[in-house]
Amino acid sequence: DLLVLGAGPGGYVAALYAARQGMKTALVERDKVGGTCLQRGCIPTKALLEAAERYEMLRKASRFGLSAENVGFDYAKVAGRKDRVVLRLTKGIESLLSQAGVARVQGTARFVDAHAVEVDGQRLSARNILVATGSVPSRIPGFEGERVWTSDELLEAKACPAALTILGGGVIGVEFASVF
């Protein structure tokens, strides 16, 4: 009945709703469920922000008449906690999809016609197809190289950069500036 392309918050929620309404539903995703927000955006940055806020609070404990000695951080452990938070939520979404009976197909869909897509040589057809493919970070032409990262690469880092310049003062830029 419904084929959903993209398992971000729009796609997986639509797939869950349709399946719970009795529709035969399949969900195609090339990466992990949860989309940009869960995998490379809101959730991992909030986990990093929480660690940064607690670190700063401990550093300034004396302002409250408290003492905290040798306050430091281990960025690899901070990043590990972030990864565990993302994994736990990813598994939760996967469980919800499974319980609802949503068929999952891993890969990239390419439209064949108005009611069919092809995923790695497999043809899938449906009465309705919902495109909820989300977003990716944009790159600035002329700014390339191993030292130029998008938010995706910064979230994958296991060590804290010694120096960092952030281009852009939107939500993502401000969150990373706050973390680092």
CSV table of N, CA and C in Angstrom, one decimal:
chain,number,residue,atom,x,y,z
A,1,ASP,N,0.8,-1.2,0.0
A,1,ASP,CA,0.0,0.0,0.0
A,1,ASP,C,0.9,1.3,0.0
A,2,LEU,N,1.9,1.3,0.8
A,2,LEU,CA,2.8,2.5,0.9
A,2,LEU,C,4.2,2.1,1.0
A,3,LEU,N,5.0,2.8,0.1
A,3,LEU,CA,6.4,2.6,0.1
A,3,LEU,C,7.0,4.0,0.5
A,4,VAL,N,7.8,4.0,1.6
A,4,VAL,CA,8.4,5.2,2.1
A,4,VAL,C,9.9,5.2,1.8
A,5,LEU,N,10.3,6.3,1.2
A,5,LEU,CA,11.7,6.4,0.9
A,5,LEU,C,12.3,7.4,1.9
A,6,GLY,N,13.2,6.9,2.8
A,6,GLY,CA,13.8,7.7,3.8
A,6,GLY,C,13.3,7.4,5.1
A,7,ALA,N,14.2,7.1,6.1
A,7,ALA,CA,13.7,6.7,7.4
A,7,ALA,C,14.1,7.7,8.5
A,8,GLY,N,14.0,9.0,8.1
A,8,GLY,CA,14.2,10.1,9.1
A,8,GLY,C,12.9,10.2,9.8
A,9,PRO,N,12.7,11.3,10.6
A,9,PRO,CA,11.5,11.5,11.4
A,9,PRO,C,10.3,11.6,10.6
A,10,GLY,N,10.3,12.1,9.4
A,10,GLY,CA,9.1,12.2,8.5
A,10,GLY,C,8.8,10.8,8.0
A,11,GLY,N,9.8,10.1,7.5
A,11,GLY,CA,9.6,8.8,6.9
A,11,GLY,C,9.2,7.7,7.9
A,12,TYR,N,10.0,7.5,8.9
A,12,TYR,CA,9.7,6.4,9.8
A,12,TYR,C,8.4,6.6,10.6
A,13,VAL,N,8.0,7.9,10.9
A,13,VAL,CA,6.8,8.1,11.6
A,13,VAL,C,5.6,7.8,10.6
A,14,ALA,N,5.7,8.2,9.3
A,14,ALA,CA,4.7,7.9,8.4
A,14,ALA,C,4.5,6.4,8.2
A,15,ALA,N,5.6,5.7,8.1
A,15,ALA,CA,5.6,4.3,7.9
A,15,ALA,C,4.9,3.6,9.1
A,16,LEU,N,5.2,4.1,10.3
A,16,LEU,CA,4.6,3.5,11.5
A,16,LEU,C,3.1,3.8,11.5
A,17,TYR,N,2.7,5.0,11.2
A,17,TYR,CA,1.3,5.4,11.2
A,17,TYR,C,0.6,4.5,10.2
A,18,ALA,N,1.1,4.4,9.0
A,18,ALA,CA,0.4,3.6,7.9
A,18,ALA,C,0.3,2.2,8.3
A,19,ALA,N,1.3,1.6,8.9
A,19,ALA,CA,1.3,0.2,9.3
A,19,ALA,C,0.3,0.0,10.4
A,20,ARG,N,0.2,0.9,11.3
A,20,ARG,CA,-0.8,0.8,12.4
A,20,ARG,C,-2.2,1.0,12.0
A,21,GLN,N,-2.4,1.6,10.8
A,21,GLN,CA,-3.7,1.7,10.2
A,21,GLN,C,-4.1,0.6,9.3
A,22,GLY,N,-3.2,-0.5,9.3
A,22,GLY,CA,-3.5,-1.7,8.5
A,22,GLY,C,-2.9,-1.7,7.1
A,23,MET,N,-2.2,-0.7,6.7
A,23,MET,CA,-1.6,-0.6,5.4
A,23,MET,C,-0.3,-1.5,5.3
A,24,LYS,N,-0.2,-2.2,4.2
A,24,LYS,CA,1.1,-3.0,4.0
A,24,LYS,C,2.1,-1.9,3.6
A,25,THR,N,3.2,-1.8,4.5
A,25,THR,CA,4.1,-0.7,4.4
A,25,THR,C,5.6,-1.2,4.3
A,26,ALA,N,6.3,-0.6,3.4
A,26,ALA,CA,7.8,-0.9,3.4
A,26,ALA,C,8.5,0.5,3.5
A,27,LEU,N,9.7,0.4,4.0
A,27,LEU,CA,10.5,1.6,4.2
A,27,LEU,C,11.9,1.3,3.6
A,28,VAL,N,12.4,2.2,2.7
A,28,VAL,CA,13.7,2.1,2.1
A,28,VAL,C,14.6,3.2,2.7
A,29,GLU,N,15.8,2.7,3.2
A,29,GLU,CA,16.8,3.7,3.7
A,29,GLU,C,18.2,3.2,3.3
A,30,ARG,N,19.0,4.2,2.9
A,30,ARG,CA,20.4,3.8,2.5
A,30,ARG,C,21.3,3.8,3.7
A,31,ASP,N,20.9,4.4,4.8
A,31,ASP,CA,21.8,4.6,5.9
A,31,ASP,C,21.1,3.9,7.1
A,32,LYS,N,21.1,4.6,8.2
A,32,LYS,CA,20.5,4.1,9.4
A,32,LYS,C,19.1,4.9,9.7
A,33,VAL,N,18.2,4.2,10.4
A,33,VAL,CA,16.9,4.9,10.7
A,33,VAL,C,17.2,6.1,11.6
A,34,GLY,N,16.3,7.0,11.5
A,34,GLY,CA,16.4,8.2,12.4
A,34,GLY,C,16.7,9.4,11.7
A,35,GLY,N,17.4,9.3,10.5
A,35,GLY,CA,17.7,10.5,9.7
A,35,GLY,C,18.7,11.4,10.3
A,36,THR,N,18.8,12.6,9.7
A,36,THR,CA,19.8,13.5,10.1
A,36,THR,C,19.7,13.9,11.6
A,37,CYS,N,18.5,14.1,12.1
A,37,CYS,CA,18.4,14.6,13.4
A,37,CYS,C,19.0,13.5,14.4
A,38,LEU,N,18.6,12.3,14.3
A,38,LEU,CA,19.1,11.3,15.2
A,38,LEU,C,20.6,10.9,14.9
A,39,GLN,N,21.0,10.7,13.7
A,39,GLN,CA,22.3,10.2,13.3
A,39,GLN,C,23.4,11.3,13.3
A,40,ARG,N,23.1,12.5,12.8
A,40,ARG,CA,24.1,13.5,12.5
A,40,ARG,C,23.7,14.9,12.9
A,41,GLY,N,22.7,15.0,13.8
A,41,GLY,CA,22.2,16.4,14.1
A,41,GLY,C,21.8,16.6,15.5
A,42,CYS,N,20.5,16.8,15.7
A,42,CYS,CA,20.0,17.2,17.0
A,42,CYS,C,20.4,16.3,18.1
A,43,ILE,N,20.3,15.0,18.0
A,43,ILE,CA,20.6,14.1,19.2
A,43,ILE,C,22.1,14.1,19.5
A,44,PRO,N,22.9,13.8,18.5
A,44,PRO,CA,24.4,13.7,18.9
A,44,PRO,C,24.9,15.1,19.4
A,45,THR,N,24.4,16.2,18.8
A,45,THR,CA,24.9,17.4,19.3
A,45,THR,C,24.4,17.8,20.7
A,46,LYS,N,23.2,17.4,21.0
A,46,LYS,CA,22.7,17.6,22.3
A,46,LYS,C,23.4,16.8,23.4
A,47,ALA,N,23.9,15.6,23.0
A,47,ALA,CA,24.7,14.7,23.9
A,47,ALA,C,26.0,15.4,24.2
A,48,LEU,N,26.6,16.0,23.1
A,48,LEU,CA,27.9,16.7,23.3
A,48,LEU,C,27.7,18.0,24.1
A,49,LEU,N,26.6,18.7,23.8
A,49,LEU,CA,26.3,19.9,24.6
A,49,LEU,C,26.1,19.6,26.1
A,50,GLU,N,25.4,18.5,26.4
A,50,GLU,CA,25.2,18.2,27.8
A,50,GLU,C,26.6,17.9,28.5
A,51,ALA,N,27.5,17.2,27.8
A,51,ALA,CA,28.8,17.0,28.4
A,51,ALA,C,29.5,18.3,28.6
A,52,ALA,N,29.5,19.2,27.6
A,52,ALA,CA,30.2,20.5,27.7
A,52,ALA,C,29.6,21.3,28.8
A,53,GLU,N,28.3,21.3,29.0
A,53,GLU,CA,27.7,22.1,30.1
A,53,GLU,C,28.0,21.6,31.4
A,54,ARG,N,28.1,20.3,31.6
A,54,ARG,CA,28.5,19.7,32.9
A,54,ARG,C,29.9,20.0,33.2
A,55,TYR,N,30.8,19.9,32.2
A,55,TYR,CA,32.2,20.2,32.3
A,55,TYR,C,32.4,21.7,32.8
A,56,GLU,N,31.7,22.6,32.1
A,56,GLU,CA,31.8,24.0,32.5
A,56,GLU,C,31.2,24.2,33.9
A,57,MET,N,30.2,23.5,34.3
A,57,MET,CA,29.6,23.7,35.6
A,57,MET,C,30.6,23.2,36.7
A,58,LEU,N,31.3,22.1,36.4
A,58,LEU,CA,32.3,21.6,37.4
A,58,LEU,C,33.5,22.6,37.5
A,59,ARG,N,33.9,23.2,36.4
A,59,ARG,CA,35.0,24.1,36.4
A,59,ARG,C,34.6,25.4,37.2
A,60,LYS,N,33.4,25.7,37.2
A,60,LYS,CA,33.0,26.9,37.9
A,60,LYS,C,32.3,26.6,39.3
A,61,ALA,N,32.5,25.5,39.8
A,61,ALA,CA,31.8,25.0,41.0
A,61,ALA,C,32.1,26.0,42.2
A,62,SER,N,33.3,26.6,42.2
A,62,SER,CA,33.6,27.4,43.4
A,62,SER,C,32.7,28.6,43.5
A,63,ARG,N,32.1,29.1,42.4
A,63,ARG,CA,31.1,30.2,42.4
A,63,ARG,C,29.9,29.8,43.3
A,64,PHE,N,29.7,28.6,43.5
A,64,PHE,CA,28.6,28.1,44.3
A,64,PHE,C,29.1,27.6,45.7
A,65,GLY,N,30.3,27.8,46.0
A,65,GLY,CA,30.8,27.4,47.3
A,65,GLY,C,31.2,25.9,47.3
A,66,LEU,N,31.4,25.3,46.1
A,66,LEU,CA,31.7,23.9,46.0
A,66,LEU,C,33.1,23.8,45.4
A,67,SER,N,33.7,22.7,45.7
A,67,SER,CA,35.1,22.5,45.1
A,67,SER,C,35.1,21.2,44.3
A,68,ALA,N,35.7,21.3,43.2
A,68,ALA,CA,35.9,20.2,42.3
A,68,ALA,C,37.4,20.3,41.8
A,69,GLU,N,38.2,19.3,42.2
A,69,GLU,CA,39.6,19.4,41.8
A,69,GLU,C,39.9,18.5,40.6
A,70,ASN,N,40.9,19.0,39.9
A,70,ASN,CA,41.4,18.2,38.7
A,70,ASN,C,40.2,17.9,37.7
A,71,VAL,N,39.4,18.9,37.4
A,71,VAL,CA,38.4,18.8,36.5
A,71,VAL,C,39.0,18.7,35.1
A,72,GLY,N,38.6,17.7,34.3
A,72,GLY,CA,39.1,17.5,33.0
A,72,GLY,C,38.1,16.7,32.2
A,73,PHE,N,38.5,16.4,31.0
A,73,PHE,CA,37.5,15.7,30.1
A,73,PHE,C,38.4,14.7,29.2
A,74,ASP,N,37.7,13.7,28.9
A,74,ASP,CA,38.3,12.7,27.9
A,74,ASP,C,37.3,12.7,26.7
A,75,TYR,N,37.7,13.3,25.7
A,75,TYR,CA,36.8,13.5,24.5
A,75,TYR,C,36.4,12.2,23.9
A,76,ALA,N,37.3,11.2,23.9
A,76,ALA,CA,37.0,9.9,23.4
A,76,ALA,C,35.8,9.3,24.2
A,77,LYS,N,35.8,9.5,25.5
A,77,LYS,CA,34.7,9.0,26.3
A,77,LYS,C,33.4,9.8,26.1
A,78,VAL,N,33.6,11.1,25.9
A,78,VAL,CA,32.4,11.9,25.6
A,78,VAL,C,31.8,11.5,24.3
A,79,ALA,N,32.6,11.3,23.3
A,79,ALA,CA,32.1,10.8,21.9
A,79,ALA,C,31.5,9.4,22.0
A,80,GLY,N,32.1,8.6,22.9
A,80,GLY,CA,31.6,7.2,23.1
A,80,GLY,C,30.2,7.3,23.7
A,81,ARG,N,29.9,8.2,24.6
A,81,ARG,CA,28.6,8.3,25.2
A,81,ARG,C,27.6,8.8,24.2
A,82,LYS,N,28.1,9.8,23.4
A,82,LYS,CA,27.2,10.3,22.3
A,82,LYS,C,26.8,9.1,21.4
A,83,ASP,N,27.7,8.3,21.0
A,83,ASP,CA,27.5,7.2,20.1
A,83,ASP,C,26.5,6.2,20.8
A,84,ARG,N,26.6,6.0,22.1
A,84,ARG,CA,25.7,5.0,22.8
A,84,ARG,C,24.3,5.6,22.8
A,85,VAL,N,24.2,6.9,23.0
A,85,VAL,CA,22.8,7.5,23.0
A,85,VAL,C,22.2,7.3,21.7
A,86,VAL,N,22.9,7.6,20.6
A,86,VAL,CA,22.4,7.5,19.2
A,86,VAL,C,22.0,6.0,18.9
A,87,LEU,N,22.9,5.1,19.3
A,87,LEU,CA,22.6,3.7,19.1
A,87,LEU,C,21.3,3.2,19.8
A,88,ARG,N,21.2,3.6,21.1
A,88,ARG,CA,20.0,3.2,21.8
A,88,ARG,C,18.7,3.7,21.2
A,89,LEU,N,18.7,5.0,20.7
A,89,LEU,CA,17.5,5.5,20.1
A,89,LEU,C,17.3,4.9,18.7
A,90,THR,N,18.4,4.6,18.0
A,90,THR,CA,18.2,3.9,16.7
A,90,THR,C,17.6,2.6,16.9
A,91,LYS,N,18.1,1.8,17.9
A,91,LYS,CA,17.5,0.5,18.1
A,91,LYS,C,16.0,0.6,18.5
A,92,GLY,N,15.7,1.6,19.2
A,92,GLY,CA,14.3,1.9,19.6
A,92,GLY,C,13.4,2.0,18.4
A,93,ILE,N,13.8,2.8,17.5
A,93,ILE,CA,13.1,3.1,16.2
A,93,ILE,C,13.0,1.7,15.4
A,94,GLU,N,14.1,1.0,15.3
A,94,GLU,CA,14.1,-0.2,14.6
A,94,GLU,C,13.1,-1.2,15.2
A,95,SER,N,13.0,-1.2,16.6
A,95,SER,CA,12.1,-2.1,17.3
A,95,SER,C,10.6,-1.7,17.0
A,96,LEU,N,10.4,-0.4,17.0
A,96,LEU,CA,9.0,0.1,16.7
A,96,LEU,C,8.6,-0.3,15.3
A,97,LEU,N,9.5,-0.2,14.3
A,97,LEU,CA,9.2,-0.5,13.0
A,97,LEU,C,8.9,-2.0,12.8
A,98,SER,N,9.7,-2.8,13.5
A,98,SER,CA,9.6,-4.3,13.4
A,98,SER,C,8.2,-4.7,14.1
A,99,GLN,N,7.9,-4.1,15.2
A,99,GLN,CA,6.7,-4.5,15.9
A,99,GLN,C,5.5,-4.1,15.1
A,100,ALA,N,5.6,-3.0,14.3
A,100,ALA,CA,4.4,-2.5,13.5
A,100,ALA,C,4.3,-3.3,12.2
A,101,GLY,N,5.3,-4.1,11.9
A,101,GLY,CA,5.3,-4.9,10.7
A,101,GLY,C,5.7,-4.2,9.4
A,102,VAL,N,6.5,-3.1,9.6
A,102,VAL,CA,7.0,-2.4,8.5
A,102,VAL,C,8.2,-3.2,7.9
A,103,ALA,N,8.1,-3.5,6.6
A,103,ALA,CA,9.2,-4.2,5.9
A,103,ALA,C,10.3,-3.2,5.7
A,104,ARG,N,11.6,-3.5,6.0
A,104,ARG,CA,12.7,-2.6,5.8
A,104,ARG,C,13.6,-3.1,4.6
A,105,VAL,N,14.0,-2.2,3.8
A,105,VAL,CA,14.8,-2.5,2.7
A,105,VAL,C,16.0,-1.5,2.8
A,106,GLN,N,17.2,-2.1,2.8
A,106,GLN,CA,18.4,-1.3,2.9
A,106,GLN,C,19.0,-1.0,1.5
A,107,GLY,N,19.2,0.3,1.2
A,107,GLY,CA,19.8,0.7,-0.1
A,107,GLY,C,19.2,2.0,-0.5
A,108,THR,N,19.6,2.4,-1.7
A,108,THR,CA,19.2,3.6,-2.4
A,108,THR,C,18.2,3.3,-3.4
A,109,ALA,N,17.0,4.0,-3.3
A,109,ALA,CA,16.0,3.8,-4.3
A,109,ALA,C,16.1,4.7,-5.5
A,110,ARG,N,15.8,4.2,-6.7
A,110,ARG,CA,15.8,5.0,-7.9
A,110,ARG,C,14.4,4.7,-8.6
A,111,PHE,N,13.7,5.8,-8.9
A,111,PHE,CA,12.4,5.6,-9.5
A,111,PHE,C,12.5,4.9,-10.8
A,112,VAL,N,11.6,4.0,-11.1
A,112,VAL,CA,11.4,3.3,-12.3
A,112,VAL,C,10.2,3.9,-13.1
A,113,ASP,N,9.1,4.1,-12.3
A,113,ASP,CA,8.0,4.8,-12.8
A,113,ASP,C,7.2,5.4,-11.6
A,114,ALA,N,6.0,5.9,-11.8
A,114,ALA,CA,5.3,6.6,-10.8
A,114,ALA,C,4.9,5.7,-9.6
A,115,HIS,N,5.0,4.4,-9.7
A,115,HIS,CA,4.6,3.5,-8.6
A,115,HIS,C,5.6,2.4,-8.4
A,116,ALA,N,6.8,2.6,-8.8
A,116,ALA,CA,7.9,1.6,-8.6
A,116,ALA,C,9.3,2.3,-8.5
A,117,VAL,N,10.1,1.6,-7.6
A,117,VAL,CA,11.5,2.0,-7.5
A,117,VAL,C,12.3,0.8,-7.6
A,118,GLU,N,13.6,1.0,-7.8
A,118,GLU,CA,14.6,-0.1,-7.9
A,118,GLU,C,15.6,0.1,-6.8
A,119,VAL,N,15.9,-0.9,-6.0
A,119,VAL,CA,16.8,-0.8,-4.9
A,119,VAL,C,17.8,-2.0,-5.1
A,120,ASP,N,19.0,-1.6,-5.5
A,120,ASP,CA,20.0,-2.7,-5.7
A,120,ASP,C,19.5,-3.8,-6.5
A,121,GLY,N,18.9,-3.5,-7.6
A,121,GLY,CA,18.4,-4.6,-8.6
A,121,GLY,C,17.0,-5.1,-8.2
A,122,GLN,N,16.5,-4.8,-7.0
A,122,GLN,CA,15.2,-5.3,-6.6
A,122,GLN,C,14.1,-4.2,-6.9
A,123,ARG,N,13.1,-4.7,-7.6
A,123,ARG,CA,12.0,-3.7,-8.0
A,123,ARG,C,10.9,-3.8,-6.9
A,124,LEU,N,10.6,-2.6,-6.4
A,124,LEU,CA,9.5,-2.5,-5.4
A,124,LEU,C,8.4,-1.6,-5.9
A,125,SER,N,7.2,-2.0,-5.8
A,125,SER,CA,6.1,-1.2,-6.3
A,125,SER,C,5.1,-1.0,-5.2
A,126,ALA,N,4.3,0.1,-5.3
A,126,ALA,CA,3.3,0.4,-4.3
A,126,ALA,C,2.3,1.3,-4.9
A,127,ARG,N,1.1,1.3,-4.3
A,127,ARG,CA,0.0,2.2,-4.7
A,127,ARG,C,0.4,3.6,-4.5
A,128,ASN,N,1.1,3.8,-3.3
A,128,ASN,CA,1.5,5.2,-2.9
A,128,ASN,C,3.0,5.1,-2.5
A,129,ILE,N,3.7,6.1,-2.9
A,129,ILE,CA,5.1,6.3,-2.6
A,129,ILE,C,5.3,7.6,-1.9
A,130,LEU,N,5.9,7.6,-0.7
A,130,LEU,CA,6.2,8.9,0.0
A,130,LEU,C,7.7,9.1,-0.1
A,131,VAL,N,8.1,10.3,-0.5
A,131,VAL,CA,9.5,10.6,-0.6
A,131,VAL,C,9.8,11.5,0.6
A,132,ALA,N,10.7,11.0,1.5
A,132,ALA,CA,11.0,11.7,2.7
A,132,ALA,C,12.6,11.5,2.9
A,133,THR,N,13.3,12.0,1.9
A,133,THR,CA,14.7,11.7,1.9
A,133,THR,C,15.7,12.6,2.6
A,134,GLY,N,15.2,13.7,3.3
A,134,GLY,CA,16.0,14.4,4.2
A,134,GLY,C,17.0,15.3,3.6
A,135,SER,N,18.1,15.5,4.3
A,135,SER,CA,19.1,16.5,3.9
A,135,SER,C,20.5,16.0,4.2
A,136,VAL,N,21.5,16.7,3.7
A,136,VAL,CA,22.9,16.4,3.9
A,136,VAL,C,23.6,17.7,4.1
A,137,PRO,N,24.7,17.8,4.8
A,137,PRO,CA,25.5,19.1,4.9
A,137,PRO,C,26.0,19.5,3.5
A,138,SER,N,26.0,20.8,3.3
A,138,SER,CA,26.5,21.3,2.0
A,138,SER,C,28.0,21.7,2.2
A,139,ARG,N,28.7,21.6,1.1
A,139,ARG,CA,30.1,21.9,1.1
A,139,ARG,C,30.3,23.2,0.4
A,140,ILE,N,31.3,24.0,0.8
A,140,ILE,CA,31.6,25.3,0.1
A,140,ILE,C,32.6,25.0,-0.9
A,141,PRO,N,32.3,25.3,-2.2
A,141,PRO,CA,33.3,25.1,-3.3
A,141,PRO,C,34.6,25.9,-3.0
A,142,GLY,N,35.7,25.2,-3.1
A,142,GLY,CA,37.0,25.8,-2.9
A,142,GLY,C,37.5,25.4,-1.5
A,143,PHE,N,36.6,25.0,-0.6
A,143,PHE,CA,37.0,24.6,0.7
A,143,PHE,C,37.0,23.0,0.8
A,144,GLU,N,38.1,22.4,0.5
A,144,GLU,CA,38.2,21.0,0.5
A,144,GLU,C,39.5,20.6,1.2
A,145,GLY,N,39.6,19.3,1.5
A,145,GLY,CA,40.8,18.8,2.1
A,145,GLY,C,40.5,18.1,3.4
A,146,GLU,N,41.5,17.4,3.9
A,146,GLU,CA,41.3,16.6,5.2
A,146,GLU,C,41.1,17.5,6.4
A,147,ARG,N,41.4,18.8,6.3
A,147,ARG,CA,41.2,19.6,7.5
A,147,ARG,C,39.9,20.4,7.4
A,148,VAL,N,39.2,20.2,6.4
A,148,VAL,CA,37.9,20.9,6.2
A,148,VAL,C,36.8,19.9,6.5
A,149,TRP,N,36.0,20.1,7.5
A,149,TRP,CA,35.0,19.1,7.9
A,149,TRP,C,33.6,19.7,7.8
A,150,THR,N,32.6,18.9,7.6
A,150,THR,CA,31.2,19.3,7.8
A,150,THR,C,30.9,18.8,9.2
A,151,SER,N,29.7,19.1,9.6
A,151,SER,CA,29.2,18.6,10.9
A,151,SER,C,29.3,17.1,11.0
A,152,ASP,N,29.1,16.4,9.9
A,152,ASP,CA,29.2,14.9,9.9
A,152,ASP,C,30.6,14.5,10.4
A,153,GLU,N,31.6,15.0,9.8
A,153,GLU,CA,33.0,14.6,10.2
A,153,GLU,C,33.3,15.0,11.6
A,154,LEU,N,32.8,16.2,12.0
A,154,LEU,CA,33.0,16.7,13.4
A,154,LEU,C,32.4,15.7,14.4
A,155,LEU,N,31.2,15.2,14.1
A,155,LEU,CA,30.5,14.3,15.0
A,155,LEU,C,31.2,12.9,15.0
A,156,GLU,N,31.9,12.6,14.0
A,156,GLU,CA,32.7,11.3,14.0
A,156,GLU,C,34.0,11.4,14.7
A,157,ALA,N,34.5,12.6,15.0
A,157,ALA,CA,35.8,12.7,15.6
A,157,ALA,C,35.8,12.1,17.0
A,158,LYS,N,37.0,11.4,17.2
A,158,LYS,CA,37.2,10.7,18.5
A,158,LYS,C,38.1,11.5,19.4
A,159,ALA,N,38.7,12.6,18.9
A,159,ALA,CA,39.6,13.4,19.6
A,159,ALA,C,39.1,14.9,19.4
A,160,CYS,N,39.3,15.7,20.5
A,160,CYS,CA,38.9,17.1,20.4
A,160,CYS,C,39.9,17.8,19.6
A,161,PRO,N,39.5,18.6,18.6
A,161,PRO,CA,40.4,19.4,17.8
A,161,PRO,C,41.1,20.4,18.6
A,162,ALA,N,42.4,20.6,18.4
A,162,ALA,CA,43.2,21.6,19.1
A,162,ALA,C,42.7,23.0,18.8
A,163,ALA,N,42.3,23.2,17.6
A,163,ALA,CA,41.8,24.5,17.1
A,163,ALA,C,40.7,24.3,16.2
A,164,LEU,N,39.7,25.2,16.1
A,164,LEU,CA,38.6,25.0,15.3
A,164,LEU,C,38.0,26.3,14.8
A,165,THR,N,37.8,26.5,13.6
A,165,THR,CA,37.1,27.6,13.0
A,165,THR,C,35.8,27.2,12.5
A,166,ILE,N,34.7,27.8,12.9
A,166,ILE,CA,33.4,27.4,12.4
A,166,ILE,C,32.8,28.4,11.5
A,167,LEU,N,32.4,28.0,10.3
A,167,LEU,CA,31.8,28.9,9.3
A,167,LEU,C,30.3,28.8,9.4
A,168,GLY,N,29.6,29.8,9.8
A,168,GLY,CA,28.2,29.8,9.8
A,168,GLY,C,27.7,29.9,11.3
A,169,GLY,N,26.7,30.8,11.4
A,169,GLY,CA,26.2,31.0,12.8
A,169,GLY,C,24.8,30.6,12.9
A,170,GLY,N,24.4,29.5,12.1
A,170,GLY,CA,23.1,28.9,12.3
A,170,GLY,C,23.1,28.0,13.5
A,171,VAL,N,22.0,27.2,13.7
A,171,VAL,CA,21.9,26.3,14.8
A,171,VAL,C,23.1,25.4,14.9
A,172,ILE,N,23.4,24.7,13.9
A,172,ILE,CA,24.5,23.8,13.9
A,172,ILE,C,25.8,24.4,14.3
A,173,GLY,N,26.2,25.5,13.7
A,173,GLY,CA,27.4,26.2,14.0
A,173,GLY,C,27.5,26.7,15.4
A,174,VAL,N,26.4,27.3,15.9
A,174,VAL,CA,26.3,27.8,17.3
A,174,VAL,C,26.4,26.6,18.3
A,175,GLU,N,25.8,25.5,18.0
A,175,GLU,CA,25.9,24.3,18.9
A,175,GLU,C,27.3,23.8,19.0
A,176,PHE,N,28.0,23.7,17.8
A,176,PHE,CA,29.4,23.2,17.9
A,176,PHE,C,30.3,24.2,18.5
A,177,ALA,N,30.0,25.5,18.3
A,177,ALA,CA,30.8,26.5,19.0
A,177,ALA,C,30.7,26.4,20.5
A,178,SER,N,29.4,26.1,21.0
A,178,SER,CA,29.2,25.9,22.4
A,178,SER,C,29.8,24.7,22.9
A,179,VAL,N,29.8,23.6,22.2
A,179,VAL,CA,30.5,22.4,22.6
A,179,VAL,C,32.0,22.5,22.8
A,180,PHE,N,32.6,23.1,21.7
A,180,PHE,CA,34.1,23.2,21.7
A,180,PHE,C,34.6,24.4,22.3
